[in-house]
Amino acid sequence: MPSLLTLPTPVESGPVGLTPRRLLDLLSTVPDPRRRRGIRYRVDAILAVGIAAVLAGSRSFVAIGEWAADASTDILIGLGVTAGRRPSEATIRRAIRRIDADILDQVIGAYLWLRTGIIGGRRGIAVDGKTVRGARSRTSPAPHLVAALDHDSETVLGQVQTPAESKEIPVLRELLDRFTLEGVVVTADAMHTQRDAAAHIVTAGGDYLLTVKEEPALAAPCVQEPTVGAAARPVRGQHQPRHPGAPHHQGPASAARTGIPAVMPRASASHRSSVLDRPS
């Protein structure tokens, strides 16, 4: 599960207890950055209200405040709000803006990890980076996040912000260190097909499925060549002259030639595409 060693209170994990109460327990581990004097609502209660409002369709602090104002007393009590009170939009906004986003992300990721399943005895985690759409402001660019996605549920289990797409590689370890990789298969695109990344995954007890391309950065003396069906399928990029409309076949480079650790070059993938005539 995600590593929560940075949190003030260790969080136990297990296959049971996956209830809203479980989420509230995890939220209680988030440090409250506010001064003790004058606090009317616990930070975990404010976070619970915010999460419930977002799940109900709220997409702004104003909408969250309106949801809290309209919610029944029983619902608010269930979320940890003291009876007879309900947090205002301003209170919710101030509290959430001061919370450490990285810690909150790890807590939410821990809860989602407990709710995800496995496929064939293994858990698949896809790693990819994306720039957040619509998040650019006049003074700052949109944040670029490298996220870990659960294959089965398509749930984001964790994410790390990086200055730009070109900086994705260094943060891969930081992201994967949040998880116990025993029984996990990590998939990623060619950007992350690096010796250090592969070694880090294997050392942590995981497996990987990475895209290999014929690039100078990965060129190395052959460690092991494919032996099964090697003559029947391409292990190097192939380019053939073609006319418009003719099929084009391109195979990947041999994974064994990259020097990446723990490679089993027993299969290869191929990509087929057709170039259609463009209208004149």
PDB file of C-alpha atoms in Angstrom:
ATOM      1  CA  MET A   1       0.000   0.000   0.000  1.00  0.00           C
ATOM      2  CA  PRO A   2       1.139   3.599  -0.206  1.00  0.00           C
ATOM      3  CA  SER A   3       3.855   4.430   2.271  1.00  0.00           C
ATOM      4  CA  LEU A   4       2.528   6.690   5.013  1.00  0.00           C
ATOM      5  CA  LEU A   5       5.720   6.949   7.018  1.00  0.00           C
ATOM      6  CA  THR A   6       5.689  10.724   6.591  1.00  0.00           C
ATOM      7  CA  LEU A   7       2.385  11.027   8.406  1.00  0.00           C
ATOM      8  CA  PRO A   8       2.285  11.699  12.156  1.00  0.00           C
ATOM      9  CA  THR A   9       0.206   8.593  12.827  1.00  0.00           C
ATOM     10  CA  PRO A  10       0.857   5.263  11.046  1.00  0.00           C
ATOM     11  CA  VAL A  11      -2.162   3.982   9.159  1.00  0.00           C
ATOM     12  CA  GLU A  12      -2.911   0.275   9.263  1.00  0.00           C
ATOM     13  CA  SER A  13      -4.211  -1.422   6.154  1.00  0.00           C
ATOM     14  CA  GLY A  14      -6.272  -4.495   5.566  1.00  0.00           C
ATOM     15  CA  PRO A  15      -8.943  -6.075   3.388  1.00  0.00           C
ATOM     16  CA  VAL A  16     -11.793  -5.124   5.707  1.00  0.00           C
ATOM     17  CA  GLY A  17     -13.279  -1.944   7.052  1.00  0.00           C
ATOM     18  CA  LEU A  18     -13.594  -0.191   3.695  1.00  0.00           C
ATOM     19  CA  THR A  19     -16.338   2.140   4.859  1.00  0.00           C
ATOM     20  CA  PRO A  20     -16.825   5.912   5.080  1.00  0.00           C
ATOM     21  CA  ARG A  21     -15.726   5.571   8.710  1.00  0.00           C
ATOM     22  CA  ARG A  22     -12.425   4.206   7.434  1.00  0.00           C
ATOM     23  CA  LEU A  23     -11.929   7.313   5.301  1.00  0.00           C
ATOM     24  CA  LEU A  24     -12.656   9.573   8.282  1.00  0.00           C
ATOM     25  CA  ASP A  25     -10.053   7.688  10.310  1.00  0.00           C
ATOM     26  CA  LEU A  26      -7.478   8.277   7.590  1.00  0.00           C
ATOM     27  CA  LEU A  27      -8.387  11.961   7.309  1.00  0.00           C
ATOM     28  CA  SER A  28      -7.733  12.355  11.022  1.00  0.00           C
ATOM     29  CA  THR A  29      -4.024  11.732  10.317  1.00  0.00           C
ATOM     30  CA  VAL A  30      -3.754  14.911   8.231  1.00  0.00           C
ATOM     31  CA  PRO A  31      -1.933  17.575  10.299  1.00  0.00           C
ATOM     32  CA  ASP A  32      -3.938  20.703  11.102  1.00  0.00           C
ATOM     33  CA  PRO A  33      -1.839  23.759  10.106  1.00  0.00           C
ATOM     34  CA  ARG A  34      -4.123  26.208  11.937  1.00  0.00           C
ATOM     35  CA  ARG A  35      -3.477  27.734  15.341  1.00  0.00           C
ATOM     36  CA  ARG A  36      -5.360  25.978  18.117  1.00  0.00           C
ATOM     37  CA  ARG A  37      -6.996  29.136  19.375  1.00  0.00           C
ATOM     38  CA  GLY A  38     -10.391  29.799  17.833  1.00  0.00           C
ATOM     39  CA  ILE A  39     -10.775  26.451  16.038  1.00  0.00           C
ATOM     40  CA  ARG A  40     -14.430  25.431  15.783  1.00  0.00           C
ATOM     41  CA  TYR A  41     -14.180  22.528  13.352  1.00  0.00           C
ATOM     42  CA  ARG A  42     -11.650  19.714  13.207  1.00  0.00           C
ATOM     43  CA  VAL A  43      -9.634  19.667  10.004  1.00  0.00           C
ATOM     44  CA  ASP A  44     -10.712  16.087   9.230  1.00  0.00           C
ATOM     45  CA  ALA A  45     -14.368  17.152   9.485  1.00  0.00           C
ATOM     46  CA  ILE A  46     -13.791  20.019   7.053  1.00  0.00           C
ATOM     47  CA  LEU A  47     -12.036  17.666   4.640  1.00  0.00           C
ATOM     48  CA  ALA A  48     -14.876  15.156   4.948  1.00  0.00           C
ATOM     49  CA  VAL A  49     -17.413  17.875   4.141  1.00  0.00           C
ATOM     50  CA  GLY A  50     -15.350  18.915   1.131  1.00  0.00           C
ATOM     51  CA  ILE A  51     -15.049  15.350  -0.164  1.00  0.00           C
ATOM     52  CA  ALA A  52     -18.767  14.662   0.299  1.00  0.00           C
ATOM     53  CA  ALA A  53     -19.641  17.891  -1.503  1.00  0.00           C
ATOM     54  CA  VAL A  54     -17.330  17.108  -4.425  1.00  0.00           C
ATOM     55  CA  LEU A  55     -18.801  13.602  -4.708  1.00  0.00           C
ATOM     56  CA  ALA A  56     -22.218  15.269  -4.838  1.00  0.00           C
ATOM     57  CA  GLY A  57     -21.121  17.406  -7.784  1.00  0.00           C
ATOM     58  CA  SER A  58     -19.564  20.523  -6.232  1.00  0.00           C
ATOM     59  CA  ARG A  59     -16.708  21.975  -8.263  1.00  0.00           C
ATOM     60  CA  SER A  60     -15.799  25.120  -6.315  1.00  0.00           C
ATOM     61  CA  PHE A  61     -15.449  26.361  -2.749  1.00  0.00           C
ATOM     62  CA  VAL A  62     -18.671  28.323  -3.171  1.00  0.00           C
ATOM     63  CA  ALA A  63     -20.512  25.165  -4.220  1.00  0.00           C
ATOM     64  CA  ILE A  64     -18.994  23.232  -1.304  1.00  0.00           C
ATOM     65  CA  GLY A  65     -20.179  25.938   1.099  1.00  0.00           C
ATOM     66  CA  GLU A  66     -23.673  25.793  -0.381  1.00  0.00           C
ATOM     67  CA  TRP A  67     -23.720  22.010  -0.041  1.00  0.00           C
ATOM     68  CA  ALA A  68     -22.681  22.278   3.623  1.00  0.00           C
ATOM     69  CA  ALA A  69     -25.405  24.862   4.248  1.00  0.00           C
ATOM     70  CA  ASP A  70     -28.071  22.586   2.745  1.00  0.00           C
ATOM     71  CA  ALA A  71     -26.888  19.253   4.175  1.00  0.00           C
ATOM     72  CA  SER A  72     -28.925  17.660   6.922  1.00  0.00           C
ATOM     73  CA  THR A  73     -27.710  17.720  10.510  1.00  0.00           C
ATOM     74  CA  ASP A  74     -27.387  13.931  10.570  1.00  0.00           C
ATOM     75  CA  ILE A  75     -25.110  13.957   7.523  1.00  0.00           C
ATOM     76  CA  LEU A  76     -22.892  16.658   8.990  1.00  0.00           C
ATOM     77  CA  ILE A  77     -22.650  14.825  12.309  1.00  0.00           C
ATOM     78  CA  GLY A  78     -21.675  11.687  10.402  1.00  0.00           C
ATOM     79  CA  LEU A  79     -18.887  13.676   8.755  1.00  0.00           C
ATOM     80  CA  GLY A  80     -17.553  14.793  12.114  1.00  0.00           C
ATOM     81  CA  VAL A  81     -19.136  18.245  12.382  1.00  0.00           C
ATOM     82  CA  THR A  82     -20.315  19.235  15.867  1.00  0.00           C
ATOM     83  CA  ALA A  83     -24.100  19.214  16.251  1.00  0.00           C
ATOM     84  CA  GLY A  84     -25.697  22.608  15.743  1.00  0.00           C
ATOM     85  CA  ARG A  85     -22.872  23.958  13.604  1.00  0.00           C
ATOM     86  CA  ARG A  86     -22.030  23.938   9.921  1.00  0.00           C
ATOM     87  CA  PRO A  87     -18.819  25.363   8.394  1.00  0.00           C
ATOM     88  CA  SER A  88     -19.131  28.351   6.076  1.00  0.00           C
ATOM     89  CA  GLU A  89     -17.580  28.623   2.635  1.00  0.00           C
ATOM     90  CA  ALA A  90     -14.880  30.951   3.996  1.00  0.00           C
ATOM     91  CA  THR A  91     -13.968  28.520   6.782  1.00  0.00           C
ATOM     92  CA  ILE A  92     -13.737  25.597   4.370  1.00  0.00           C
ATOM     93  CA  ARG A  93     -11.691  27.608   1.889  1.00  0.00           C
ATOM     94  CA  ARG A  94      -9.157  28.856   4.446  1.00  0.00           C
ATOM     95  CA  ALA A  95      -8.650  25.454   6.049  1.00  0.00           C
ATOM     96  CA  ILE A  96      -8.256  23.460   2.838  1.00  0.00           C
ATOM     97  CA  ARG A  97      -5.892  25.975   1.268  1.00  0.00           C
ATOM     98  CA  ARG A  98      -3.503  25.648   4.227  1.00  0.00           C
ATOM     99  CA  ILE A  99      -3.404  21.850   4.286  1.00  0.00           C
ATOM    100  CA  ASP A 100      -0.294  20.083   2.974  1.00  0.00           C
ATOM    101  CA  ALA A 101      -1.514  18.832  -0.404  1.00  0.00           C
ATOM    102  CA  ASP A 102       1.105  16.068  -0.647  1.00  0.00           C
ATOM    103  CA  ILE A 103       0.097  14.529   2.676  1.00  0.00           C
ATOM    104  CA  LEU A 104      -3.593  14.729   1.803  1.00  0.00           C
ATOM    105  CA  ASP A 105      -2.859  13.092  -1.540  1.00  0.00           C
ATOM    106  CA  GLN A 106      -1.092  10.203   0.192  1.00  0.00           C
ATOM    107  CA  VAL A 107      -3.977   9.727   2.624  1.00  0.00           C
ATOM    108  CA  ILE A 108      -6.562   9.644  -0.167  1.00  0.00           C
ATOM    109  CA  GLY A 109      -4.300   7.313  -2.134  1.00  0.00           C
ATOM    110  CA  ALA A 110      -4.066   4.952   0.844  1.00  0.00           C
ATOM    111  CA  TYR A 111      -7.839   4.743   1.071  1.00  0.00           C
ATOM    112  CA  LEU A 112      -8.213   4.152  -2.670  1.00  0.00           C
ATOM    113  CA  TRP A 113      -5.481   1.493  -2.551  1.00  0.00           C
ATOM    114  CA  LEU A 114      -7.595  -0.469  -0.069  1.00  0.00           C
ATOM    115  CA  ARG A 115     -10.554  -0.323  -2.439  1.00  0.00           C
ATOM    116  CA  THR A 116      -8.757  -1.536  -5.564  1.00  0.00           C
ATOM    117  CA  GLY A 117      -8.420  -5.133  -6.676  1.00  0.00           C
ATOM    118  CA  ILE A 118      -5.900  -7.410  -8.326  1.00  0.00           C
ATOM    119  CA  ILE A 119      -5.854  -9.229 -11.657  1.00  0.00           C
ATOM    120  CA  GLY A 120      -4.523 -12.779 -11.762  1.00  0.00           C
ATOM    121  CA  GLY A 121      -2.890 -12.384  -8.378  1.00  0.00           C
ATOM    122  CA  ARG A 122      -1.128  -9.166  -9.333  1.00  0.00           C
ATOM    123  CA  ARG A 123      -1.904  -5.490  -9.198  1.00  0.00           C
ATOM    124  CA  GLY A 124      -1.180  -3.396 -12.275  1.00  0.00           C
ATOM    125  CA  ILE A 125      -0.073   0.219 -11.870  1.00  0.00           C
ATOM    126  CA  ALA A 126       0.301   2.483 -14.890  1.00  0.00           C
ATOM    127  CA  VAL A 127       2.595   5.492 -14.546  1.00  0.00           C
ATOM    128  CA  ASP A 128       2.105   8.488 -16.796  1.00  0.00           C
ATOM    129  CA  GLY A 129       2.469  12.242 -16.729  1.00  0.00           C
ATOM    130  CA  LYS A 130      -0.136  14.774 -17.804  1.00  0.00           C
ATOM    131  CA  THR A 131      -0.512  18.528 -17.636  1.00  0.00           C
ATOM    132  CA  VAL A 132      -3.650  19.502 -15.725  1.00  0.00           C
ATOM    133  CA  ARG A 133      -6.177  20.845 -18.164  1.00  0.00           C
ATOM    134  CA  GLY A 134      -7.613  24.288 -17.495  1.00  0.00           C
ATOM    135  CA  ALA A 135      -5.329  24.939 -14.512  1.00  0.00           C
ATOM    136  CA  ARG A 136      -3.113  27.609 -16.039  1.00  0.00           C
ATOM    137  CA  SER A 137      -3.359  31.085 -14.564  1.00  0.00           C
ATOM    138  CA  ARG A 138      -2.048  34.473 -15.601  1.00  0.00           C
ATOM    139  CA  THR A 139       0.966  34.119 -13.354  1.00  0.00           C
ATOM    140  CA  SER A 140       1.766  30.402 -13.483  1.00  0.00           C
ATOM    141  CA  PRO A 141       1.608  27.527 -15.973  1.00  0.00           C
ATOM    142  CA  ALA A 142      -0.680  24.550 -15.514  1.00  0.00           C
ATOM    143  CA  PRO A 143       0.876  21.968 -13.140  1.00  0.00           C
ATOM    144  CA  HIS A 144       2.306  18.793 -14.636  1.00  0.00           C
ATOM    145  CA  LEU A 145       1.575  15.646 -12.613  1.00  0.00           C
ATOM    146  CA  VAL A 146       3.082  12.173 -12.793  1.00  0.00           C
ATOM    147  CA  ALA A 147       0.380   9.799 -11.586  1.00  0.00           C
ATOM    148  CA  ALA A 148       0.060   6.119 -10.681  1.00  0.00           C
ATOM    149  CA  LEU A 149      -3.178   4.608 -12.000  1.00  0.00           C
ATOM    150  CA  ASP A 150      -4.671   1.288 -10.932  1.00  0.00           C
ATOM    151  CA  HIS A 151      -5.308  -0.825 -14.043  1.00  0.00           C
ATOM    152  CA  ASP A 152      -8.397  -2.571 -12.706  1.00  0.00           C
ATOM    153  CA  SER A 153     -10.384   0.349 -11.291  1.00  0.00           C
ATOM    154  CA  GLU A 154      -8.745   3.181 -13.277  1.00  0.00           C
ATOM    155  CA  THR A 155      -8.241   4.979  -9.968  1.00  0.00           C
ATOM    156  CA  VAL A 156      -5.376   7.395  -9.356  1.00  0.00           C
ATOM    157  CA  LEU A 157      -3.503   6.014  -6.343  1.00  0.00           C
ATOM    158  CA  GLY A 158      -0.921   8.766  -6.077  1.00  0.00           C
ATOM    159  CA  GLN A 159       0.643  11.638  -7.973  1.00  0.00           C
ATOM    160  CA  VAL A 160       3.691  13.885  -7.815  1.00  0.00           C
ATOM    161  CA  GLN A 161       4.011  17.330  -9.335  1.00  0.00           C
ATOM    162  CA  THR A 162       6.981  18.045 -11.579  1.00  0.00           C
ATOM    163  CA  PRO A 163       8.076  21.343 -13.155  1.00  0.00           C
ATOM    164  CA  ALA A 164       7.676  20.076 -16.717  1.00  0.00           C
ATOM    165  CA  GLU A 165       7.160  16.966 -18.828  1.00  0.00           C
ATOM    166  CA  SER A 166      10.921  16.719 -19.355  1.00  0.00           C
ATOM    167  CA  LYS A 167      11.346  16.275 -15.587  1.00  0.00           C
ATOM    168  CA  GLU A 168       9.135  13.180 -15.280  1.00  0.00           C
ATOM    169  CA  ILE A 169      11.973  10.677 -15.055  1.00  0.00           C
ATOM    170  CA  PRO A 170      13.490  11.873 -11.739  1.00  0.00           C
ATOM    171  CA  VAL A 171      10.141  11.814  -9.902  1.00  0.00           C
ATOM    172  CA  LEU A 172       9.291   8.237 -10.894  1.00  0.00           C
ATOM    173  CA  ARG A 173      11.157   6.832  -7.903  1.00  0.00           C
ATOM    174  CA  GLU A 174       9.541   9.319  -5.541  1.00  0.00           C
ATOM    175  CA  LEU A 175       6.113   8.236  -6.766  1.00  0.00           C
ATOM    176  CA  LEU A 176       6.788   4.490  -6.647  1.00  0.00           C
ATOM    177  CA  ASP A 177       8.334   4.745  -3.174  1.00  0.00           C
ATOM    178  CA  ARG A 178       4.830   5.445  -1.891  1.00  0.00           C
ATOM    179  CA  PHE A 179       3.848   1.865  -2.695  1.00  0.00           C
ATOM    180  CA  THR A 180       4.866  -1.616  -1.682  1.00  0.00           C
ATOM    181  CA  LEU A 181       5.700  -3.134  -5.058  1.00  0.00           C
ATOM    182  CA  GLU A 182       5.530  -6.808  -4.048  1.00  0.00           C
ATOM    183  CA  GLY A 183       3.090  -8.418  -6.477  1.00  0.00           C
ATOM    184  CA  VAL A 184       2.829  -5.230  -8.550  1.00  0.00           C
ATOM    185  CA  VAL A 185       3.463  -4.832 -12.279  1.00  0.00           C
ATOM    186  CA  VAL A 186       4.416  -1.278 -13.241  1.00  0.00           C
ATOM    187  CA  THR A 187       3.664  -0.179 -16.799  1.00  0.00           C
ATOM    188  CA  ALA A 188       4.956   3.008 -18.388  1.00  0.00           C
ATOM    189  CA  ASP A 189       5.702   4.568 -21.752  1.00  0.00           C
ATOM    190  CA  ALA A 190       9.096   4.774 -23.428  1.00  0.00           C
ATOM    191  CA  MET A 191      10.102   7.897 -21.506  1.00  0.00           C
ATOM    192  CA  HIS A 192      10.485   5.792 -18.366  1.00  0.00           C
ATOM    193  CA  THR A 193      12.333   2.924 -20.042  1.00  0.00           C
ATOM    194  CA  GLN A 194      15.510   3.626 -18.107  1.00  0.00           C
ATOM    195  CA  ARG A 195      17.959   1.242 -16.463  1.00  0.00           C
ATOM    196  CA  ASP A 196      17.737   3.028 -13.107  1.00  0.00           C
ATOM    197  CA  ALA A 197      13.932   2.968 -13.110  1.00  0.00           C
ATOM    198  CA  ALA A 198      13.792  -0.731 -13.982  1.00  0.00           C
ATOM    199  CA  ALA A 199      16.381  -1.601 -11.337  1.00  0.00           C
ATOM    200  CA  HIS A 200      14.467   0.401  -8.734  1.00  0.00           C
ATOM    201  CA  ILE A 201      11.246  -1.494  -9.471  1.00  0.00           C
ATOM    202  CA  VAL A 202      12.915  -4.913  -9.402  1.00  0.00           C
ATOM    203  CA  THR A 203      14.826  -4.129  -6.201  1.00  0.00           C
ATOM    204  CA  ALA A 204      11.547  -3.156  -4.536  1.00  0.00           C
ATOM    205  CA  GLY A 205      10.076  -6.549  -5.434  1.00  0.00           C
ATOM    206  CA  GLY A 206       7.971  -5.497  -8.408  1.00  0.00           C
ATOM    207  CA  ASP A 207       7.864  -6.290 -12.101  1.00  0.00           C
ATOM    208  CA  TYR A 208       7.579  -3.954 -15.049  1.00  0.00           C
ATOM    209  CA  LEU A 209       6.278  -3.789 -18.596  1.00  0.00           C
ATOM    210  CA  LEU A 210       7.977  -0.965 -20.459  1.00  0.00           C
ATOM    211  CA  THR A 211       7.979   0.201 -24.054  1.00  0.00           C
ATOM    212  CA  VAL A 212      11.404  -0.143 -25.679  1.00  0.00           C
ATOM    213  CA  LYS A 213      12.485   1.955 -28.616  1.00  0.00           C
ATOM    214  CA  GLU A 214      15.707   2.030 -30.576  1.00  0.00           C
ATOM    215  CA  GLU A 215      17.282   5.088 -28.996  1.00  0.00           C
ATOM    216  CA  PRO A 216      20.983   5.898 -28.441  1.00  0.00           C
ATOM    217  CA  ALA A 217      20.420   6.437 -24.706  1.00  0.00           C
ATOM    218  CA  LEU A 218      19.441   2.776 -24.337  1.00  0.00           C
ATOM    219  CA  ALA A 219      21.970   1.238 -26.714  1.00  0.00           C
ATOM    220  CA  ALA A 220      24.174  -1.342 -25.007  1.00  0.00           C
ATOM    221  CA  PRO A 221      25.932  -4.603 -25.812  1.00  0.00           C
ATOM    222  CA  CYS A 222      23.503  -7.445 -26.250  1.00  0.00           C
ATOM    223  CA  VAL A 223      22.855  -9.279 -22.986  1.00  0.00           C
ATOM    224  CA  GLN A 224      20.496 -11.889 -24.320  1.00  0.00           C
ATOM    225  CA  GLU A 225      18.792 -12.231 -27.657  1.00  0.00           C
ATOM    226  CA  PRO A 226      15.267 -13.600 -28.120  1.00  0.00           C
ATOM    227  CA  THR A 227      15.208 -17.333 -28.722  1.00  0.00           C
ATOM    228  CA  VAL A 228      11.527 -18.110 -29.186  1.00  0.00           C
ATOM    229  CA  GLY A 229      10.193 -17.210 -32.596  1.00  0.00           C
ATOM    230  CA  ALA A 230      12.988 -14.725 -33.167  1.00  0.00           C
ATOM    231  CA  ALA A 231      13.068 -15.400 -36.866  1.00  0.00           C
ATOM    232  CA  ALA A 232       9.320 -15.083 -37.220  1.00  0.00           C
ATOM    233  CA  ARG A 233       8.818 -11.663 -35.715  1.00  0.00           C
ATOM    234  CA  PRO A 234      10.770  -8.400 -35.734  1.00  0.00           C
ATOM    235  CA  VAL A 235      12.824  -7.352 -32.747  1.00  0.00           C
ATOM    236  CA  ARG A 236      14.223  -4.261 -34.388  1.00  0.00           C
ATOM    237  CA  GLY A 237      12.420  -1.317 -35.907  1.00  0.00           C
ATOM    238  CA  GLN A 238      11.570  -2.052 -39.514  1.00  0.00           C
ATOM    239  CA  HIS A 239      10.724   0.550 -42.119  1.00  0.00           C
ATOM    240  CA  GLN A 240       9.662  -0.470 -45.589  1.00  0.00           C
ATOM    241  CA  PRO A 241       8.955   1.725 -48.607  1.00  0.00           C
ATOM    242  CA  ARG A 242       5.250   2.008 -49.104  1.00  0.00           C
ATOM    243  CA  HIS A 243       2.758   3.751 -51.270  1.00  0.00           C
ATOM    244  CA  PRO A 244      -0.317   5.576 -49.913  1.00  0.00           C
ATOM    245  CA  GLY A 245      -2.802   3.054 -48.582  1.00  0.00           C
ATOM    246  CA  ALA A 246      -0.298   0.233 -48.159  1.00  0.00           C
ATOM    247  CA  PRO A 247       0.031  -1.341 -44.692  1.00  0.00           C
ATOM    248  CA  HIS A 248       3.087  -0.404 -42.684  1.00  0.00           C
ATOM    249  CA  HIS A 249       4.674  -2.664 -40.084  1.00  0.00           C
ATOM    250  CA  GLN A 250       7.050  -1.494 -37.398  1.00  0.00           C
ATOM    251  CA  GLY A 251       8.367  -3.656 -34.590  1.00  0.00           C
ATOM    252  CA  PRO A 252      10.043  -2.530 -31.382  1.00  0.00           C
ATOM    253  CA  ALA A 253      13.721  -2.776 -30.643  1.00  0.00           C
ATOM    254  CA  SER A 254      15.016  -5.811 -28.789  1.00  0.00           C
ATOM    255  CA  ALA A 255      14.567  -5.242 -25.070  1.00  0.00           C
ATOM    256  CA  ALA A 256      17.652  -7.309 -24.335  1.00  0.00           C
ATOM    257  CA  ARG A 257      19.890  -4.841 -26.153  1.00  0.00           C
ATOM    258  CA  THR A 258      19.021  -2.002 -23.802  1.00  0.00           C
ATOM    259  CA  GLY A 259      20.925  -3.306 -20.798  1.00  0.00           C
ATOM    260  CA  ILE A 260      17.784  -2.972 -18.674  1.00  0.00           C
ATOM    261  CA  PRO A 261      17.797  -5.411 -15.717  1.00  0.00           C
ATOM    262  CA  ALA A 262      15.550  -8.466 -15.438  1.00  0.00           C
ATOM    263  CA  VAL A 263      14.433  -8.302 -19.061  1.00  0.00           C
ATOM    264  CA  MET A 264      12.726 -11.381 -20.486  1.00  0.00           C
ATOM    265  CA  PRO A 265      12.778 -10.844 -24.268  1.00  0.00           C
ATOM    266  CA  ARG A 266      10.400 -13.692 -25.087  1.00  0.00           C
ATOM    267  CA  ALA A 267       7.788 -11.706 -26.925  1.00  0.00           C
ATOM    268  CA  SER A 268       7.477  -8.635 -29.049  1.00  0.00           C
ATOM    269  CA  ALA A 269       4.677  -6.284 -29.870  1.00  0.00           C
ATOM    270  CA  SER A 270       3.997  -4.705 -33.199  1.00  0.00           C
ATOM    271  CA  HIS A 271       2.094  -1.741 -34.462  1.00  0.00           C
ATOM    272  CA  ARG A 272       0.246  -1.782 -37.750  1.00  0.00           C
ATOM    273  CA  SER A 273      -1.118   1.250 -39.446  1.00  0.00           C
ATOM    274  CA  SER A 274      -2.341   2.243 -42.863  1.00  0.00           C
ATOM    275  CA  VAL A 275      -1.585   5.473 -44.617  1.00  0.00           C
ATOM    276  CA  LEU A 276      -4.730   6.553 -46.409  1.00  0.00           C
ATOM    277  CA  ASP A 277      -4.837   8.689 -49.505  1.00  0.00           C
ATOM    278  CA  ARG A 278      -5.507  12.264 -48.602  1.00  0.00           C
ATOM    279  CA  PRO A 279      -8.241  14.030 -50.549  1.00  0.00           C
ATOM    280  CA  SER A 280      -6.813  16.250 -53.238  1.00  0.00           C
TER     281      SER A 280
END
